[in-house]
GROMACS .gro file of C-alpha atoms in nm:
model
  303
    1MET     CA    1  -2.287   5.192   8.502
    2PRO     CA    2  -2.613   5.074   8.353
    3ALA     CA    3  -2.853   4.926   8.604
    4ILE     CA    4  -2.942   4.660   8.339
    5GLU     CA    5  -2.746   4.561   8.039
    6THR     CA    6  -2.784   4.275   7.791
    7ASN     CA    7  -2.550   4.183   7.505
    8GLU     CA    8  -2.679   3.972   7.211
    9LEU     CA    9  -2.908   3.811   7.452
   10GLY     CA   10  -3.078   3.503   7.295
   11LYS     CA   11  -3.306   3.234   7.421
   12ARG     CA   12  -3.441   2.922   7.259
   13PHE     CA   13  -3.702   2.676   7.388
   14GLY     CA   14  -3.643   2.352   7.218
   15ASP     CA   15  -3.566   2.362   6.846
   16ASP     CA   16  -3.871   2.554   6.736
   17ILE     CA   17  -3.930   2.850   6.966
   18LEU     CA   18  -3.694   3.146   6.952
   19ALA     CA   19  -3.802   3.367   7.243
   20LEU     CA   20  -3.514   3.620   7.228
   21ASP     CA   21  -3.302   3.706   6.938
   22GLY     CA   22  -2.984   3.912   7.001
   23VAL     CA   23  -3.127   4.165   7.244
   24ASP     CA   24  -2.904   4.451   7.327
   25LEU     CA   25  -3.064   4.652   7.608
   26ARG     CA   26  -2.929   4.939   7.834
   27VAL     CA   27  -3.138   5.062   8.128
   28LYS     CA   28  -2.978   5.367   8.295
   29GLU     CA   29  -2.930   5.392   8.663
   30GLY     CA   30  -3.213   5.585   8.829
   31GLU     CA   31  -3.454   5.593   8.531
   32ILE     CA   32  -3.802   5.453   8.497
   33PHE     CA   33  -3.789   5.231   8.194
   34GLY     CA   34  -4.100   5.101   8.016
   35PHE     CA   35  -4.064   4.748   7.873
   36LEU     CA   36  -4.338   4.688   7.615
   37GLY     CA   37  -4.437   4.418   7.375
   38PRO     CA   38  -4.739   4.208   7.270
   39ASN     CA   39  -4.800   3.868   7.435
   40GLY     CA   40  -4.530   3.620   7.345
   41ALA     CA   41  -4.279   3.890   7.253
   42GLY     CA   42  -4.023   3.774   7.518
   43LYS     CA   43  -4.077   4.033   7.792
   44SER     CA   44  -4.130   3.766   8.064
   45THR     CA   45  -3.831   3.565   7.930
   46THR     CA   46  -3.612   3.864   7.951
   47ILE     CA   47  -3.717   3.943   8.315
   48ASN     CA   48  -3.668   3.568   8.408
   49ILE     CA   49  -3.316   3.580   8.265
   50LEU     CA   50  -3.235   3.896   8.470
   51LEU     CA   51  -3.346   3.723   8.781
   52ASP     CA   52  -3.179   3.392   8.688
   53PHE     CA   53  -3.503   3.187   8.675
   54VAL     CA   54  -3.415   3.104   8.309
   55ARG     CA   55  -3.071   3.071   8.157
   56PRO     CA   56  -2.997   3.229   7.823
   57THR     CA   57  -2.900   3.031   7.527
   58SER     CA   58  -2.656   3.300   7.406
   59GLY     CA   59  -2.532   3.642   7.504
   60SER     CA   60  -2.507   3.790   7.856
   61ALA     CA   61  -2.699   3.995   8.104
   62THR     CA   62  -2.572   4.208   8.391
   63VAL     CA   63  -2.788   4.367   8.669
   64LEU     CA   64  -2.646   4.633   8.898
   65GLY     CA   65  -2.310   4.563   8.750
   66MET     CA   66  -2.316   4.191   8.838
   67ASP     CA   67  -2.348   3.887   8.606
   68ALA     CA   68  -2.712   3.782   8.609
   69GLN     CA   69  -2.623   3.415   8.643
   70ASP     CA   70  -2.311   3.411   8.846
   71GLN     CA   71  -2.423   3.658   9.112
   72SER     CA   72  -2.796   3.609   9.117
   73GLN     CA   73  -2.840   3.583   9.489
   74GLU     CA   74  -2.677   3.921   9.541
   75ILE     CA   75  -2.884   4.068   9.265
   76ARG     CA   76  -3.210   3.944   9.422
   77ARG     CA   77  -3.108   4.092   9.757
   78ARG     CA   78  -3.070   4.431   9.608
   79THR     CA   79  -3.377   4.406   9.376
   80GLY     CA   80  -3.752   4.431   9.456
   81VAL     CA   81  -3.978   4.222   9.223
   82LEU     CA   82  -4.343   4.233   9.161
   83PRO     CA   83  -4.398   3.940   8.926
   84GLU     CA   84  -4.705   3.896   8.702
   85GLY     CA   85  -4.950   3.645   8.841
   86TYR     CA   86  -4.775   3.599   9.179
   87GLN     CA   87  -4.962   3.350   9.400
   88VAL     CA   88  -4.982   3.453   9.762
   89TYR     CA   89  -4.986   3.202  10.055
   90GLY     CA   90  -5.352   3.183  10.146
   91ARG     CA   91  -5.294   3.075  10.507
   92LEU     CA   92  -5.046   3.356  10.584
   93THR     CA   93  -5.150   3.714  10.677
   94GLY     CA   94  -5.042   4.010  10.482
   95ARG     CA   95  -4.795   4.099  10.773
   96GLN     CA   96  -4.643   3.750  10.760
   97HIS     CA   97  -4.583   3.777  10.394
   98VAL     CA   98  -4.397   4.107  10.429
   99GLN     CA   99  -4.211   3.987  10.732
  100PHE     CA  100  -4.097   3.675  10.541
  101VAL     CA  101  -3.925   3.914  10.282
  102ILE     CA  102  -3.779   4.129  10.556
  103ASP     CA  103  -3.629   3.821  10.725
  104SER     CA  104  -3.493   3.688  10.393
  105LYS     CA  105  -3.324   4.012  10.309
  106LYS     CA  106  -3.199   4.065  10.672
  107VAL     CA  107  -3.324   4.417  10.702
  108ASP     CA  108  -3.524   4.588  10.980
  109ASP     CA  109  -3.821   4.733  10.783
  110ASP     CA  110  -4.155   4.780  10.957
  111PRO     CA  111  -4.416   4.553  10.773
  112ASP     CA  112  -4.706   4.769  10.898
  113ALA     CA  113  -4.548   5.075  10.747
  114LEU     CA  114  -4.509   4.906  10.406
  115LEU     CA  115  -4.861   4.772  10.416
  116GLU     CA  116  -4.984   5.124  10.501
  117ARG     CA  117  -4.769   5.268  10.214
  118VAL     CA  118  -4.947   5.045   9.962
  119GLY     CA  119  -5.292   5.117  10.106
  120ILE     CA  120  -5.392   4.803  10.293
  121PRO     CA  121  -5.294   4.858  10.660
  122GLU     CA  122  -5.628   4.733  10.781
  123ALA     CA  123  -5.573   4.391  10.624
  124ALA     CA  124  -5.244   4.331  10.792
  125ASP     CA  125  -5.382   4.046  11.014
  126ARG     CA  126  -5.617   3.899  10.756
  127LYS     CA  127  -5.514   3.585  10.569
  128ALA     CA  128  -5.408   3.671  10.216
  129GLY     CA  129  -5.638   3.400  10.084
  130GLU     CA  130  -5.915   3.629  10.166
  131TYR     CA  131  -5.776   3.916   9.974
  132SER     CA  132  -5.929   4.056   9.652
  133LYS     CA  133  -5.710   4.055   9.346
  134GLY     CA  134  -5.625   4.417   9.382
  135MET     CA  135  -5.529   4.369   9.749
  136LYS     CA  136  -5.306   4.079   9.656
  137GLN     CA  137  -5.132   4.308   9.395
  138ARG     CA  138  -5.081   4.571   9.664
  139LEU     CA  139  -4.942   4.311   9.902
  140THR     CA  140  -4.695   4.199   9.643
  141LEU     CA  141  -4.580   4.558   9.582
  142ALA     CA  142  -4.523   4.593   9.957
  143MET     CA  143  -4.302   4.285   9.948
  144ALA     CA  144  -4.111   4.426   9.648
  145LEU     CA  145  -4.046   4.746   9.840
  146VAL     CA  146  -3.871   4.576  10.137
  147GLY     CA  147  -3.517   4.687  10.193
  148GLU     CA  148  -3.531   4.999   9.968
  149PRO     CA  149  -3.410   4.804   9.672
  150GLU     CA  150  -3.170   4.961   9.419
  151LEU     CA  151  -3.373   4.809   9.131
  152LEU     CA  152  -3.750   4.749   9.109
  153ILE     CA  153  -3.876   4.504   8.838
  154LEU     CA  154  -4.251   4.556   8.816
  155ASP     CA  155  -4.433   4.327   8.574
  156GLU     CA  156  -4.784   4.436   8.510
  157PRO     CA  157  -4.808   4.622   8.845
  158SER     CA  158  -5.162   4.765   8.787
  159THR     CA  159  -5.332   4.426   8.736
  160GLY     CA  160  -5.659   4.406   8.942
  161LEU     CA  161  -5.640   4.774   9.046
  162ASP     CA  162  -5.904   5.033   8.981
  163PRO     CA  163  -5.799   5.373   8.841
  164ALA     CA  164  -5.735   5.524   9.186
  165GLY     CA  165  -5.518   5.220   9.277
  166ALA     CA  166  -5.325   5.253   8.945
  167ARG     CA  167  -5.261   5.620   9.022
  168GLU     CA  168  -5.132   5.524   9.369
  169ILE     CA  169  -4.892   5.277   9.198
  170ARG     CA  170  -4.766   5.547   8.985
  171GLU     CA  171  -4.702   5.775   9.281
  172ILE     CA  172  -4.503   5.509   9.457
  173VAL     CA  173  -4.297   5.444   9.153
  174ARG     CA  174  -4.219   5.813   9.118
  175GLU     CA  175  -4.122   5.825   9.492
  176GLU     CA  176  -3.893   5.527   9.442
  177ALA     CA  177  -3.723   5.692   9.145
  178GLU     CA  178  -3.683   6.021   9.344
  179ARG     CA  179  -3.508   5.804   9.613
  180GLY     CA  180  -3.269   5.693   9.349
  181ALA     CA  181  -3.398   5.347   9.255
  182THR     CA  182  -3.404   5.222   8.899
  183VAL     CA  183  -3.750   5.104   8.787
  184PHE     CA  184  -3.796   4.842   8.505
  185PHE     CA  185  -4.167   4.865   8.433
  186SER     CA  186  -4.351   4.617   8.207
  187SER     CA  187  -4.719   4.697   8.133
  188HIS     CA  188  -4.976   4.658   7.866
  189ILE     CA  189  -5.159   4.975   7.993
  190MET     CA  190  -5.018   5.243   7.764
  191GLU     CA  191  -5.163   5.541   7.960
  192GLN     CA  192  -4.972   5.405   8.268
  193VAL     CA  193  -4.646   5.383   8.080
  194GLU     CA  194  -4.682   5.713   7.902
  195ALA     CA  195  -4.752   5.894   8.236
  196ILE     CA  196  -4.448   5.761   8.422
  197CYS     CA  197  -4.153   5.631   8.204
  198ASP     CA  198  -3.849   5.823   8.116
  199ARG     CA  199  -3.773   5.587   7.821
  200VAL     CA  200  -3.949   5.291   7.653
  201GLY     CA  201  -3.820   4.974   7.491
  202ILE     CA  202  -4.047   4.784   7.242
  203LEU     CA  203  -3.996   4.412   7.195
  204ARG     CA  204  -4.144   4.229   6.898
  205ALA     CA  205  -4.106   3.862   6.829
  206GLY     CA  206  -3.794   3.843   7.050
  207GLU     CA  207  -3.625   4.151   6.894
  208LEU     CA  208  -3.583   4.490   7.052
  209VAL     CA  209  -3.725   4.709   6.766
  210ALA     CA  210  -3.722   5.051   6.945
  211VAL     CA  211  -3.575   5.225   7.244
  212ASP     CA  212  -3.628   5.595   7.310
  213SER     CA  213  -3.814   5.858   7.505
  214ILE     CA  214  -4.181   5.877   7.412
  215ASP     CA  215  -4.121   6.207   7.238
  216GLY     CA  216  -3.833   6.047   7.048
  217LEU     CA  217  -4.048   5.754   6.934
  218ARG     CA  218  -4.314   6.005   6.817
  219GLU     CA  219  -4.051   6.190   6.610
  220ALA     CA  220  -3.933   5.858   6.461
  221ALA     CA  221  -4.284   5.777   6.374
  222GLY     CA  222  -4.261   6.061   6.127
  223ASP     CA  223  -4.568   6.257   6.206
  224GLY     CA  224  -4.650   6.284   6.571
  225ALA     CA  225  -5.011   6.406   6.522
  226THR     CA  226  -5.366   6.327   6.432
  227LEU     CA  227  -5.585   6.606   6.284
  228ARG     CA  228  -5.947   6.609   6.392
  229VAL     CA  229  -6.166   6.808   6.150
  230GLU     CA  230  -6.531   6.900   6.218
  231LEU     CA  231  -6.734   6.967   5.908
  232ALA     CA  232  -7.079   7.114   5.838
  233ALA     CA  233  -7.144   6.799   5.638
  234VAL     CA  234  -6.938   6.489   5.605
  235THR     CA  235  -6.955   6.362   5.249
  236ASP     CA  236  -6.782   6.097   5.045
  237ASP     CA  237  -6.649   6.380   4.845
  238ALA     CA  238  -6.487   6.542   5.152
  239ILE     CA  239  -6.323   6.210   5.243
  240ALA     CA  240  -6.192   6.171   4.881
  241VAL     CA  241  -6.050   6.532   4.893
  242VAL     CA  242  -5.858   6.463   5.213
  243GLU     CA  243  -5.734   6.136   5.090
  244GLY     CA  244  -5.575   6.311   4.787
  245VAL     CA  245  -5.371   6.542   5.006
  246GLU     CA  246  -4.995   6.466   5.007
  247GLY     CA  247  -4.883   6.327   5.341
  248VAL     CA  248  -5.214   6.195   5.452
  249THR     CA  249  -5.191   5.830   5.543
  250GLU     CA  250  -5.532   5.749   5.678
  251VAL     CA  251  -5.880   5.909   5.693
  252ASN     CA  252  -6.179   5.790   5.904
  253ARG     CA  253  -6.525   5.925   5.953
  254ARG     CA  254  -6.593   5.999   6.317
  255ASP     CA  255  -6.844   6.193   6.516
  256GLY     CA  256  -6.957   6.447   6.259
  257GLY     CA  257  -6.616   6.495   6.131
  258LEU     CA  258  -6.289   6.330   6.004
  259THR     CA  259  -5.997   6.193   6.183
  260VAL     CA  260  -5.689   6.230   5.967
  261SER     CA  261  -5.341   6.079   6.013
  262VAL     CA  262  -5.102   6.344   5.871
  263GLY     CA  263  -4.731   6.388   5.806
  264ASN     CA  264  -4.538   6.702   5.896
  265GLY     CA  265  -4.670   7.009   5.711
  266SER     CA  266  -4.984   6.836   5.589
  267LYS     CA  267  -5.230   6.986   5.837
  268THR     CA  268  -5.274   7.315   5.669
  269ARG     CA  269  -5.294   7.141   5.320
  270VAL     CA  270  -5.578   6.934   5.448
  271LEU     CA  271  -5.779   7.232   5.575
  272SER     CA  272  -5.705   7.436   5.255
  273ALA     CA  273  -5.809   7.141   5.024
  274LEU     CA  274  -6.140   7.104   5.198
  275GLU     CA  275  -6.218   7.472   5.182
  276ASP     CA  276  -6.104   7.503   4.817
  277ALA     CA  277  -6.346   7.212   4.742
  278GLY     CA  278  -6.633   7.395   4.899
  279HIS     CA  279  -6.650   7.203   5.237
  280GLU     CA  280  -6.725   7.413   5.543
  281VAL     CA  281  -6.474   7.348   5.822
  282THR     CA  282  -6.645   7.435   6.154
  283ASP     CA  283  -6.365   7.334   6.386
  284PHE     CA  284  -6.031   7.147   6.395
  285ARG     CA  285  -5.765   7.043   6.646
  286THR     CA  286  -5.453   6.833   6.645
  287GLU     CA  287  -5.360   6.557   6.893
  288GLU     CA  288  -5.019   6.400   6.948
  289THR     CA  289  -4.986   6.041   6.844
  290SER     CA  290  -5.058   5.830   7.152
  291LEU     CA  291  -4.817   5.577   7.285
  292GLU     CA  292  -5.067   5.302   7.200
  293GLU     CA  293  -5.065   5.413   6.828
  294ILE     CA  294  -4.680   5.419   6.830
  295PHE     CA  295  -4.681   5.076   6.992
  296MET     CA  296  -4.910   4.938   6.733
  297SER     CA  297  -4.704   5.071   6.444
  298TYR     CA  298  -4.398   4.881   6.579
  299THR     CA  299  -4.561   4.570   6.689
  300GLU     CA  300  -4.783   4.521   6.392
  301GLY     CA  301  -4.484   4.535   6.162
  302SER     CA  302  -4.540   4.870   5.987
  303ARG     CA  303  -4.206   4.977   6.129
   0.00000   0.00000   0.00000
């Protein structure tokens, strides 16, 4: 049974705005799924439909095997949510925030243990209005973890956190997945997604344009690598030589060398062409196409 499933999911706002257009999505039970897209792509609308904050115009959505609209209360009881831009209650302490969720879900979790897990045990008795942005984010994550939810929906979970805090978030997400939870993870920080997600879905203008593992997306992109060539002298002729090699899609001058986007089998042709033309290659290396580059290829419309 998929943890999340949508069929031909569509949402219009008024007559002019098509937020979602026939989205078919399957998130497997127990996986960490990255949900990506530029601003306005429909990510938040999708999440809001899954949580029954917004009703779809067409299609259907199920969460943990239940209809997202007909059984929303049970879904929320079994789901932990870290929403983007959540506003804490300034007059309540951190402990009171967590205890409120514990009482709402009718579980017996220890609020202090949860606050310690997210790294703010010393702030348990401070009013949340005094928290920094990063502390508020950690508090919201503690609230999402109440009751060992079967599904975690995390919308931009690293907002306001320094690199160490972002790493701690990743560790908690991995721990939750190892426990058996499914994690639906929306973020604009590509390194975070690449480090943690089993599969990725990319949304563009309301349409789901790709779903695969990151390696699968690299393979679908057709090349999967960038060639960085160091030269004794970078000249316009060297650039022209590389641009004329079959399979080369882009060449840029950078840091005493060239950065070359290449297709399969083109790397050796680039090096041979430079050497045949009399250009001295002092060093070279290949790098896999980053998730950010893959993301841009889908969201900017080249794929």
